[in-house]
Tab-separated table of C-alpha atoms in Angstrom:
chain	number	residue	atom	x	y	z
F	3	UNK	CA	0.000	0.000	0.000
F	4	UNK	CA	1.354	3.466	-0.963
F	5	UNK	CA	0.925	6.388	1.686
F	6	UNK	CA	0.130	9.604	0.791
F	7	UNK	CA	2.601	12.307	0.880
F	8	UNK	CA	1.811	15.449	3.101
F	9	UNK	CA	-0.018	14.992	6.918
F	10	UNK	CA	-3.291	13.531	6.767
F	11	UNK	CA	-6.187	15.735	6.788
F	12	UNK	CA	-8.261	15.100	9.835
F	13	UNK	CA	-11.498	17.056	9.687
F	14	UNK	CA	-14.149	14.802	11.815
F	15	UNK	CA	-15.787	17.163	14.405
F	16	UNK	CA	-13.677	14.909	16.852
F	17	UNK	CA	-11.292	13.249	17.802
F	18	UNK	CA	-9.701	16.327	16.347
F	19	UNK	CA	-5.739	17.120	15.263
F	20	UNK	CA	-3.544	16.877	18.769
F	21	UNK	CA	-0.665	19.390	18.534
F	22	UNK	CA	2.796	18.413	18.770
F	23	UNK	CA	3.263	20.208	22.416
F	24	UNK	CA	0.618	17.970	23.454
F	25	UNK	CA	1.856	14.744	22.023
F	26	UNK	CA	5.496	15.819	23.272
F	27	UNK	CA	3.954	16.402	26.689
F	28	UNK	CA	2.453	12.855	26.418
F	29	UNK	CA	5.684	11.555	25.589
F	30	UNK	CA	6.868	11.570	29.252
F	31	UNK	CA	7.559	8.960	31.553
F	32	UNK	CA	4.970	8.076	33.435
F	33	UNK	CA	5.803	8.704	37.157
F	34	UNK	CA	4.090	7.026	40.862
F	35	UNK	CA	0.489	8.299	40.764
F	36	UNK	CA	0.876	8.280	44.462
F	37	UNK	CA	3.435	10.249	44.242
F	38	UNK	CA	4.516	14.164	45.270
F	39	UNK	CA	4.759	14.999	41.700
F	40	UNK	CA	1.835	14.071	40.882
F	41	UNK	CA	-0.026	15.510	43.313
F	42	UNK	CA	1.032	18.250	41.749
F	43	UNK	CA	0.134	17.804	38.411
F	44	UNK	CA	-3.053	17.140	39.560
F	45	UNK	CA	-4.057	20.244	41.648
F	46	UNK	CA	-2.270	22.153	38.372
F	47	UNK	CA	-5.063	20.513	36.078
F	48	UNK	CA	-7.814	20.592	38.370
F	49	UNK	CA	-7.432	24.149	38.863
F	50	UNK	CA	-6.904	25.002	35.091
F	51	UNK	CA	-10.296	22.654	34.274
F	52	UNK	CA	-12.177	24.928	36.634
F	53	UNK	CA	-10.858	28.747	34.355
F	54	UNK	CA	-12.221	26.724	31.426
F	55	UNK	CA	-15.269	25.568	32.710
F	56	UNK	CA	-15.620	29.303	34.232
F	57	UNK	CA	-16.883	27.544	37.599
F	58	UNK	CA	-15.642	27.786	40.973
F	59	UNK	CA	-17.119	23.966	41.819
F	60	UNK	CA	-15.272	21.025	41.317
F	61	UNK	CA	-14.498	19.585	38.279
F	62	UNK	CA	-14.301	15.290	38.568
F	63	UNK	CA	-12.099	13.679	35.971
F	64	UNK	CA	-12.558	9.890	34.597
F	65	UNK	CA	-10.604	8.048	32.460
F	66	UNK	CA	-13.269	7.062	29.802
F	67	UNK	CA	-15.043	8.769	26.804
F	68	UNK	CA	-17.419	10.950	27.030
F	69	UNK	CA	-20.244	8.754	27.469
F	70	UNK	CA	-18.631	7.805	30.782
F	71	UNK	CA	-19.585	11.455	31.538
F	72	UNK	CA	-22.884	10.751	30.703
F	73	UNK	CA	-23.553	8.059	32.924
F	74	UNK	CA	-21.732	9.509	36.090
F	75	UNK	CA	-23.672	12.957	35.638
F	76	UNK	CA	-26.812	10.359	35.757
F	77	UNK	CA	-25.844	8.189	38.285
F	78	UNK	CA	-24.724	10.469	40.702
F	79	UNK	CA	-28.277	12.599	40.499
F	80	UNK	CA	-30.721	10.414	40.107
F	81	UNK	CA	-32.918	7.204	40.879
F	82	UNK	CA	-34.839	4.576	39.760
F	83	UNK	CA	-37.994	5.829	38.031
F	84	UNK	CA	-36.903	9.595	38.351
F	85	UNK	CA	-38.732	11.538	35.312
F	86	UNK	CA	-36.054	13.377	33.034
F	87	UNK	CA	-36.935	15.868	30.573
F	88	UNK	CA	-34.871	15.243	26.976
F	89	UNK	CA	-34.649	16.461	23.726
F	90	UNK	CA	-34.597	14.617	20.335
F	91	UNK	CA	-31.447	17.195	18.607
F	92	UNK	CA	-29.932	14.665	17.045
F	93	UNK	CA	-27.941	10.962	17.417
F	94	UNK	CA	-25.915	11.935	20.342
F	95	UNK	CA	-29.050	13.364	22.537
F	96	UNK	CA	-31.050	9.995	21.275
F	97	UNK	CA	-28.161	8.203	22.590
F	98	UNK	CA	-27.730	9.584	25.991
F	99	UNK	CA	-31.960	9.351	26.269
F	100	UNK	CA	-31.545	5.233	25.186
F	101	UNK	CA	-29.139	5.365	28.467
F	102	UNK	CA	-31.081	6.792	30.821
F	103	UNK	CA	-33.752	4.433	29.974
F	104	UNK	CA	-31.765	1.215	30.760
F	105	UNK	CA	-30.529	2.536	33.543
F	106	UNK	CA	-33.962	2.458	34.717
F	107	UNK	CA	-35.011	6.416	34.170
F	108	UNK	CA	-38.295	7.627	32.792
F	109	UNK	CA	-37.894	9.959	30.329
F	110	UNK	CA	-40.149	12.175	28.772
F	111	UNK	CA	-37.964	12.926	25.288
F	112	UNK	CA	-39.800	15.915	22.906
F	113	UNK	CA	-38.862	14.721	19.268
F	114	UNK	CA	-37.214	16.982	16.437
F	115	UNK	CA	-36.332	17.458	13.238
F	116	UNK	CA	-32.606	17.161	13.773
F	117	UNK	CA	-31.762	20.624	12.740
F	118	UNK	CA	-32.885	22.863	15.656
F	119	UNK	CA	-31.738	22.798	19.229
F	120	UNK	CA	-33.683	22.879	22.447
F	121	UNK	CA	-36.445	25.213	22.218
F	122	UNK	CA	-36.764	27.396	25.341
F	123	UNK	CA	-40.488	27.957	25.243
F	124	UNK	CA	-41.326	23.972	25.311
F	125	UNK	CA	-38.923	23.981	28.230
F	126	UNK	CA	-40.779	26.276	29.609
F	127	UNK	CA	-44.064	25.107	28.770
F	128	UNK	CA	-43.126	21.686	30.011
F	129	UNK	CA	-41.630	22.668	33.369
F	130	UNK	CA	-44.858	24.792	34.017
F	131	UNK	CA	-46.922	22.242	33.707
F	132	UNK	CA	-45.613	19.998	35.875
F	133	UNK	CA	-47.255	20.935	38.578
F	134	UNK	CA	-46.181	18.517	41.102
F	135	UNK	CA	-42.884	18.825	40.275
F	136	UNK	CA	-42.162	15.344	39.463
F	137	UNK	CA	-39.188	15.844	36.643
F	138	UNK	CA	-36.247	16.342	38.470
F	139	UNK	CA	-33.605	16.861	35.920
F	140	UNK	CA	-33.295	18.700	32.353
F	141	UNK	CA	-31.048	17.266	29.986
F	142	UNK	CA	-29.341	19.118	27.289
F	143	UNK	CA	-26.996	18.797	24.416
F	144	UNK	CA	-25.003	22.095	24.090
F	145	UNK	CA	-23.509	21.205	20.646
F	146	UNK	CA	-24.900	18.622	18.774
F	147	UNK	CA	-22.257	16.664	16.986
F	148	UNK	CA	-24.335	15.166	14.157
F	149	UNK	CA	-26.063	17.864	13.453
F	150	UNK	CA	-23.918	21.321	13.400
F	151	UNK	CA	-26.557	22.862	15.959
F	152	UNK	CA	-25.992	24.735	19.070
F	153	UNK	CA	-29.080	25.103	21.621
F	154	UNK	CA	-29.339	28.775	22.826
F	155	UNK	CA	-28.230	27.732	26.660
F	156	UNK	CA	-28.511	30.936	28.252
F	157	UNK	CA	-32.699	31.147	26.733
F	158	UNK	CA	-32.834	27.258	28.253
F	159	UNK	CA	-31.683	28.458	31.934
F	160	UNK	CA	-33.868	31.745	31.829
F	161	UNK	CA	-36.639	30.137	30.810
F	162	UNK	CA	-36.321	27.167	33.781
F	163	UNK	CA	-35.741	30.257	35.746
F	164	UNK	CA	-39.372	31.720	34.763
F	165	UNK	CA	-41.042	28.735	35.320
F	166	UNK	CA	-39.730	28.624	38.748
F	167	UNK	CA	-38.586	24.446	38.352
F	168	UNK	CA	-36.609	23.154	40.874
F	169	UNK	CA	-34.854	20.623	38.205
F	170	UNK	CA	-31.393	19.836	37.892
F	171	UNK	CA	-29.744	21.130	34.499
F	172	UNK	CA	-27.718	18.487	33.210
F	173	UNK	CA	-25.365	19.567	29.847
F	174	UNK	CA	-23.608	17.750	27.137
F	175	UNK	CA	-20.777	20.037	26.469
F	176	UNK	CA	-18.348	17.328	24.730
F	177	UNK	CA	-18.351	19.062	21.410
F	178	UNK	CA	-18.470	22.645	22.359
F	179	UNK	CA	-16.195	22.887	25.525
F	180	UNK	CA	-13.198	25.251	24.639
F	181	UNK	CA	-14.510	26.102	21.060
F	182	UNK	CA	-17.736	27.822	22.402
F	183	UNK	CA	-18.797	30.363	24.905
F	184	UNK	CA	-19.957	28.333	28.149
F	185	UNK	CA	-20.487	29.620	31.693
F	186	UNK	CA	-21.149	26.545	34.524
F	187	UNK	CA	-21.552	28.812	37.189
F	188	UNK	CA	-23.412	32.061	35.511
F	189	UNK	CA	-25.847	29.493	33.507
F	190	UNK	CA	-26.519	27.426	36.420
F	191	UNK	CA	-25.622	24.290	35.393
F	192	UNK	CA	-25.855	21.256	38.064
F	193	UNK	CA	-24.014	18.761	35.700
F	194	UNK	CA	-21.071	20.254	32.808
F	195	UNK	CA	-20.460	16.430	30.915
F	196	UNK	CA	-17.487	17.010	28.240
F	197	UNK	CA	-14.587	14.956	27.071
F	198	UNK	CA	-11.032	15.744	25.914
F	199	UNK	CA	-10.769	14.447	22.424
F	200	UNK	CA	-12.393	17.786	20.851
F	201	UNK	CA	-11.708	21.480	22.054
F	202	UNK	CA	-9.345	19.799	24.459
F	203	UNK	CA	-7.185	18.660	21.619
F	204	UNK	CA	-6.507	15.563	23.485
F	205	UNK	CA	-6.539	11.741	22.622
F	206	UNK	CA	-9.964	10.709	23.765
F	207	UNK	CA	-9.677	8.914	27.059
F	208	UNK	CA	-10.248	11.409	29.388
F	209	UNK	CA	-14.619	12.869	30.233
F	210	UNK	CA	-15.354	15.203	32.814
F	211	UNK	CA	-18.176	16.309	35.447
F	212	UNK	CA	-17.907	19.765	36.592
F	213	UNK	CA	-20.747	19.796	39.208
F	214	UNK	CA	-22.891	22.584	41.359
F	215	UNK	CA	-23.333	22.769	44.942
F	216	UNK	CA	-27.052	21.771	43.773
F	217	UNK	CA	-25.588	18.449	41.955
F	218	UNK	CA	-23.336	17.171	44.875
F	219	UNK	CA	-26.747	17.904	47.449
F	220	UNK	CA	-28.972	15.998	45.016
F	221	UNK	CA	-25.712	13.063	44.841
F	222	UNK	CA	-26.840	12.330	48.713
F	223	UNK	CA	-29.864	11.083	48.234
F	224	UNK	CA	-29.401	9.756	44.756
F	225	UNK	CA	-30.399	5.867	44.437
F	226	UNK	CA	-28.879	4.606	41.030
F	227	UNK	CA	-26.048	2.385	41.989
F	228	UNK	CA	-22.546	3.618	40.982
F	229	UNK	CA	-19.377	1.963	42.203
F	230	UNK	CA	-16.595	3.056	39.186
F	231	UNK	CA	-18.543	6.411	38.528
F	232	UNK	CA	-19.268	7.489	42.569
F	233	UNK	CA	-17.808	11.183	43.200
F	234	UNK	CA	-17.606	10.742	46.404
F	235	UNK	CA	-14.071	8.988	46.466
F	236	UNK	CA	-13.523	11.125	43.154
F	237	UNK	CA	-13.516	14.394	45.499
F	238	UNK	CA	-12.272	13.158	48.652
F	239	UNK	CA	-8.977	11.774	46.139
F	240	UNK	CA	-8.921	15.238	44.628
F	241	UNK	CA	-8.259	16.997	48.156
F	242	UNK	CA	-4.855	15.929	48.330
F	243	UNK	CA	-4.304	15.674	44.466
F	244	UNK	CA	-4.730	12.029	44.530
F	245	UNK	CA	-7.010	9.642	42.684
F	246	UNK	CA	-9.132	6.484	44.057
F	247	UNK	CA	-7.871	4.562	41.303
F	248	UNK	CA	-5.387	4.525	38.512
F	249	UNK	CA	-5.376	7.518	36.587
F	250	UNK	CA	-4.620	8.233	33.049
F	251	UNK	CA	-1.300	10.015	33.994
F	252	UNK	CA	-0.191	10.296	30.705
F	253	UNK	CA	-3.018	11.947	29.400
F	254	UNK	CA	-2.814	14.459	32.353
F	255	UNK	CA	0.279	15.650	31.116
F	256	UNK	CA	-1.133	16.042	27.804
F	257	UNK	CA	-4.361	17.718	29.451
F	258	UNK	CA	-1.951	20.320	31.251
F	259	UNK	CA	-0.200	21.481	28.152
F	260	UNK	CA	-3.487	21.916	26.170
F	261	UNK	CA	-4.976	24.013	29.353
F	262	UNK	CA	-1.967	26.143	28.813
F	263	UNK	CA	-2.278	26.574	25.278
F	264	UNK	CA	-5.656	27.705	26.004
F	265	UNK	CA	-4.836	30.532	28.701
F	266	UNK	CA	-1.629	31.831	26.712
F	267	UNK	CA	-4.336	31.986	23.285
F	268	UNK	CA	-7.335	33.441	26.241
F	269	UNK	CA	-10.444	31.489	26.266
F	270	UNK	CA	-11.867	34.915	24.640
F	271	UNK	CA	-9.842	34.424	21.336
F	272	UNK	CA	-10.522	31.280	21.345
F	273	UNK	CA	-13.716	31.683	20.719
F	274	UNK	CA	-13.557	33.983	18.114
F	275	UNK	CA	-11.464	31.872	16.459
F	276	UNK	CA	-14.017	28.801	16.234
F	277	UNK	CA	-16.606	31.416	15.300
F	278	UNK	CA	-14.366	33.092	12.106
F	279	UNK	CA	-14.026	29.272	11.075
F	280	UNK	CA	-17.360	28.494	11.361
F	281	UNK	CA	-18.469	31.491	9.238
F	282	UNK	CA	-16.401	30.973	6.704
F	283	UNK	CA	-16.820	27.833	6.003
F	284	UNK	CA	-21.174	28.767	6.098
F	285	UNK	CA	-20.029	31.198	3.618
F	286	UNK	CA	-18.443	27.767	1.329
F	287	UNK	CA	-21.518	26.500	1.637
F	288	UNK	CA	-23.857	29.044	0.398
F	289	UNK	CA	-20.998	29.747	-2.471
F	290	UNK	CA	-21.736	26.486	-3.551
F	291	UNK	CA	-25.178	26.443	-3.711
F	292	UNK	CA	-25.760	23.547	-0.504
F	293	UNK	CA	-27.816	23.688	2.091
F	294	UNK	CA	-26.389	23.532	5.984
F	295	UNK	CA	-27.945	20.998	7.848
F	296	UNK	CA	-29.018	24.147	10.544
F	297	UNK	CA	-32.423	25.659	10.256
F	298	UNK	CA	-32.340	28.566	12.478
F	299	UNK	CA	-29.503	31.146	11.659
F	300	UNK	CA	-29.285	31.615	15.708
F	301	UNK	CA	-27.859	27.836	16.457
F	302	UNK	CA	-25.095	27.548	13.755
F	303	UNK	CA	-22.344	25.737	16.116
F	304	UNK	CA	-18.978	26.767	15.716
F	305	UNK	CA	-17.465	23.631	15.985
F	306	UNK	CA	-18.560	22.219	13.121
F	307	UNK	CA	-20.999	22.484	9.624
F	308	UNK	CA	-23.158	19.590	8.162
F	309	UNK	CA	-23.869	19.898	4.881
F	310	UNK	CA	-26.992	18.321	3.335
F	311	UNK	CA	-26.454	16.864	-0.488
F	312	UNK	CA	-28.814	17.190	-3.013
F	313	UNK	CA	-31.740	14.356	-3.136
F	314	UNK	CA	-30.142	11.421	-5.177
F	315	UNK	CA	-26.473	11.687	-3.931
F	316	UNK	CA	-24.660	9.346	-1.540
F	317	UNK	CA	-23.142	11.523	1.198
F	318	UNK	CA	-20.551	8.671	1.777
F	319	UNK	CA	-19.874	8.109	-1.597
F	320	UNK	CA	-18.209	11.863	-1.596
F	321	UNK	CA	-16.533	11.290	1.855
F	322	UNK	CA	-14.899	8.239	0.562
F	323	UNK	CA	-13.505	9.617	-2.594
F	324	UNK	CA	-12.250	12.296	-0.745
F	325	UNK	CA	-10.321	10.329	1.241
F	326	UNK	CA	-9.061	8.428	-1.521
F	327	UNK	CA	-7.852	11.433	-3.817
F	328	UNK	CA	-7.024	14.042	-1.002
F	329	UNK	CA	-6.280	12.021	1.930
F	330	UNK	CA	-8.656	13.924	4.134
F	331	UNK	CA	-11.574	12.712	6.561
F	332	UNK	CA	-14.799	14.294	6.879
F	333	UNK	CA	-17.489	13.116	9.151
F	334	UNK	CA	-20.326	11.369	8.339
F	335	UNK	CA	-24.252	11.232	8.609
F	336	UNK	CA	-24.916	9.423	11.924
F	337	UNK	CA	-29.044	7.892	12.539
F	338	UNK	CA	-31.510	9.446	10.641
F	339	UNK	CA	-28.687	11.447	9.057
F	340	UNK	CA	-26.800	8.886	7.664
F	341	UNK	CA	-25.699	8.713	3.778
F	342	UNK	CA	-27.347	12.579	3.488
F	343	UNK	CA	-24.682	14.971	5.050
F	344	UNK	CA	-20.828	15.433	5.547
F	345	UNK	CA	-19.606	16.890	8.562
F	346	UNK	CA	-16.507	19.532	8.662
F	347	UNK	CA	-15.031	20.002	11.363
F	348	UNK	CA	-13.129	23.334	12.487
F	349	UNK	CA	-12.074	23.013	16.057
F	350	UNK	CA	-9.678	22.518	18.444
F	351	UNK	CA	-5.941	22.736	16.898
F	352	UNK	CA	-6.877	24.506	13.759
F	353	UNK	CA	-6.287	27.680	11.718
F	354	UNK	CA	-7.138	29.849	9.235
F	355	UNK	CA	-4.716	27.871	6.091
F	356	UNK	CA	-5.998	24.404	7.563
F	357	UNK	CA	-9.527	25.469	6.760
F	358	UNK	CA	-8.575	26.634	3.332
F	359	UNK	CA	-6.791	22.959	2.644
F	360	UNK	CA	-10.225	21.534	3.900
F	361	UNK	CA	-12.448	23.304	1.806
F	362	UNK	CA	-10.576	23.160	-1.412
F	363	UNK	CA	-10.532	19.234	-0.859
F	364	UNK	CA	-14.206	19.401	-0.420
F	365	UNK	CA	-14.903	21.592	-3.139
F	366	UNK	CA	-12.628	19.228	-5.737
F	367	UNK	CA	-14.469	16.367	-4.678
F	368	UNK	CA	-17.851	17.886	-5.143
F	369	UNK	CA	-16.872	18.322	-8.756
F	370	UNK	CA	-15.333	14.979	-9.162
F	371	UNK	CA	-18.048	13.107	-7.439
F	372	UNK	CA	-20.911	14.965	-9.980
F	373	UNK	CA	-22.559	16.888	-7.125
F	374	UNK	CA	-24.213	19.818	-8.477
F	375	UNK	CA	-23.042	23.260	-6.840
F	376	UNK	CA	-21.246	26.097	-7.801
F	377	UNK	CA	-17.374	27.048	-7.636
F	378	UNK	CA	-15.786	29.583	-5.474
F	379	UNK	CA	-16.474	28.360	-2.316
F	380	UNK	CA	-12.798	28.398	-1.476
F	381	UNK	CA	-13.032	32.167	-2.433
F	382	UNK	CA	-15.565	32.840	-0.216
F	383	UNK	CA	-14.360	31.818	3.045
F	384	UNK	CA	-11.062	33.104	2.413
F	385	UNK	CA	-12.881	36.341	1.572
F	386	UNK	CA	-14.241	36.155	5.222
F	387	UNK	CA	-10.620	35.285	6.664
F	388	UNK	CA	-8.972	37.817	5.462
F	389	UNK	CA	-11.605	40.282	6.082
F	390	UNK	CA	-11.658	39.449	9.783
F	391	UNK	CA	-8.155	38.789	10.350
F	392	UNK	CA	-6.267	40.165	13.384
């Protein structure tokens, strides 16, 4: 088999491109987790997790993906029979709705198209008319993966605030953490879920809880069973920069070096940044004539863009030649979406000329693959680029 000359273009919405100071950071011995070092390292990370959470509360770290984050944010709230309120955003919220069903939820999930976020006036209207308070969490997808859709978080909270609901607000943020604006504390979040393998810029291995006050209370009286996922032992560890079990030490040196490639960028630029990409590569799209997958100009996510293809063309058709002539991965349709979309992702380690090498391998394999659309979508975004440029 011949390789391909150049670096491989990775442009899934996750696991994204790790930068070399990462992978040199991971490239470390690994030293006595029980150690003074790494007691340390710990209380370095744990501190820097809190800045980019923007919370004051603890933040719990598990090796495991982020669906690990999932269940512990669960598990740790909640018991048998509790009712949930979920949303149908796309595969990942359908996902983390089949989970909390086996383990023994009941879940009241609103459906959707798959191109619109959480609407805050059927949260609203929901939460008012439970009258005897019997949901006792709110679960929420920040960013959905599969769909290129952010739910307006700050409209969710106020409107649980105007309904006066005493649930817990429970938020999937493994796609939007460190690419998008997010505020634990100032939204009012009970549960922050994320994982390291997207605005992290980490290998995956490595999912989060950042938890309120609110959370921990409600993690008292909470009857699902956890043993592996408990935070109890999680926190008490933490106080002394220890863990209860074996930790993913190498990781955590990765995970220090991305936090501080974070603060020396500011969270604040960083945001921008995903926000520039994500416009100009909406502004691709429309050059070429394609529809984004995102209905509501409010909830584009800046993380990623899914791109529908016209009726009577195989999404993964174009994905695989793609690969195949440019050496470049895009995501695909996942569930319902599957075989109608591509996914480009822009986040994490990424800049202005990657984006450019992305879209110019998407727009020669729309022409080589027969998909109708129109040329100068390269020119477009790099219109917006330069325009916007620091």
């Amino acid at each position: 088999m011949a390789f391909p000359a150049g670096r491989h273009f990775l442009q899934i919405p996750g696991p994204t491109n790790v930068p070399d100071r990462v992978l040199r950071a991971i490239d470390r011995p690994t030293i006595d987790h029980r150690g003074p070092a790494f007691a340390q390292l710990a209380r370095e990370i744990l501190a820097g997790l809190q800045r980019v959470f923007r919370t004051r509360q603890p933040v719990i770290v598990f090796p495991a993906s982020g669906t690990g984050a999932w269940e512990a944010a669960l598990a740790n709230t909640l018991s048998p029979g509790d009712r949930v309120l979920m949303f149908e955003t796309g595969h990942f919220a359908t996902l983390w709705q089949e989970m909390a069903e086996r383990l023994g939820l009941s879940i009241d999930f609103v459906p959707g198209d798959w191109r619109r976020g959480v609407d805050p006036a059927v949260v609203e209207d929901k939460l008012r008319s439970d009258a005897q308070r019997k949901l006792r969490a709110l679960c929420v997808v920040h960013n959905e993966t599969s769909t290129g859709v952010t739910t307006r978080l700050p409209e969710v909270r106020a409107a649980m605030d105007r309904a006066g609901h005493p649930a817990l607000l429970l938020v999937d943020t493994i796609s939007s953490l460190a690419s998008t604006e997010y505020r634990h504390d100032e939204w009012k979040v009970d549960v922050t879920v994320a994982g390291s393998q997207k605005g992290l810029m980490l290998p995956p291995g490595l999912s989060f809880n950042a938890v309120s006050e609110k959370a921990l209370a409600a993690s008292r009286n909470a009857g699902l069973r956890r043993s592996y996922w408990d935070w109890v032992p999680m926190l008490r560890a933490n106080e002394s920069g220890f863990f209860p079990s074996t930790p993913a030490t190498n990781l955590l040196y990765g995970l220090r070096e991305s936090l501080a490639m974070l603060e020396e960028e500011g969270l604040e630029n960083v945001f921008h940044r995903h926000a520039r990409h994500g416009e100009a590569t909406r502004r691709a799209v429309r050059a070429w004539g394609l529809e984004l997958n995102c209905a509501d100009e409010r909830e584009h996510s800046a993380s990623l863009t899914a791109i529908r293809l016209p009726a009577g063309h195989d999404a993964d058709r174009l994905r695989a030649l793609i690969l195949d002539r440019f050496d470049m991965s895009l995501g695909q349709g996942l569930g319902k979406l599957n075989g109608k979309l591509i996914r480009i992702g822009h986040l994490g380690a990424f800049n202005d000329l990657m984006l450019c090498g992305a879209l110019a391998g998407v727009e020669m394999g729309l022409a080589l693959a027969g998909v109708p659309h129109r040329s100068g979508g390269v020119a477009a975004a790099m219109e917006h680029l330069a325009a916007t440029a620091k």
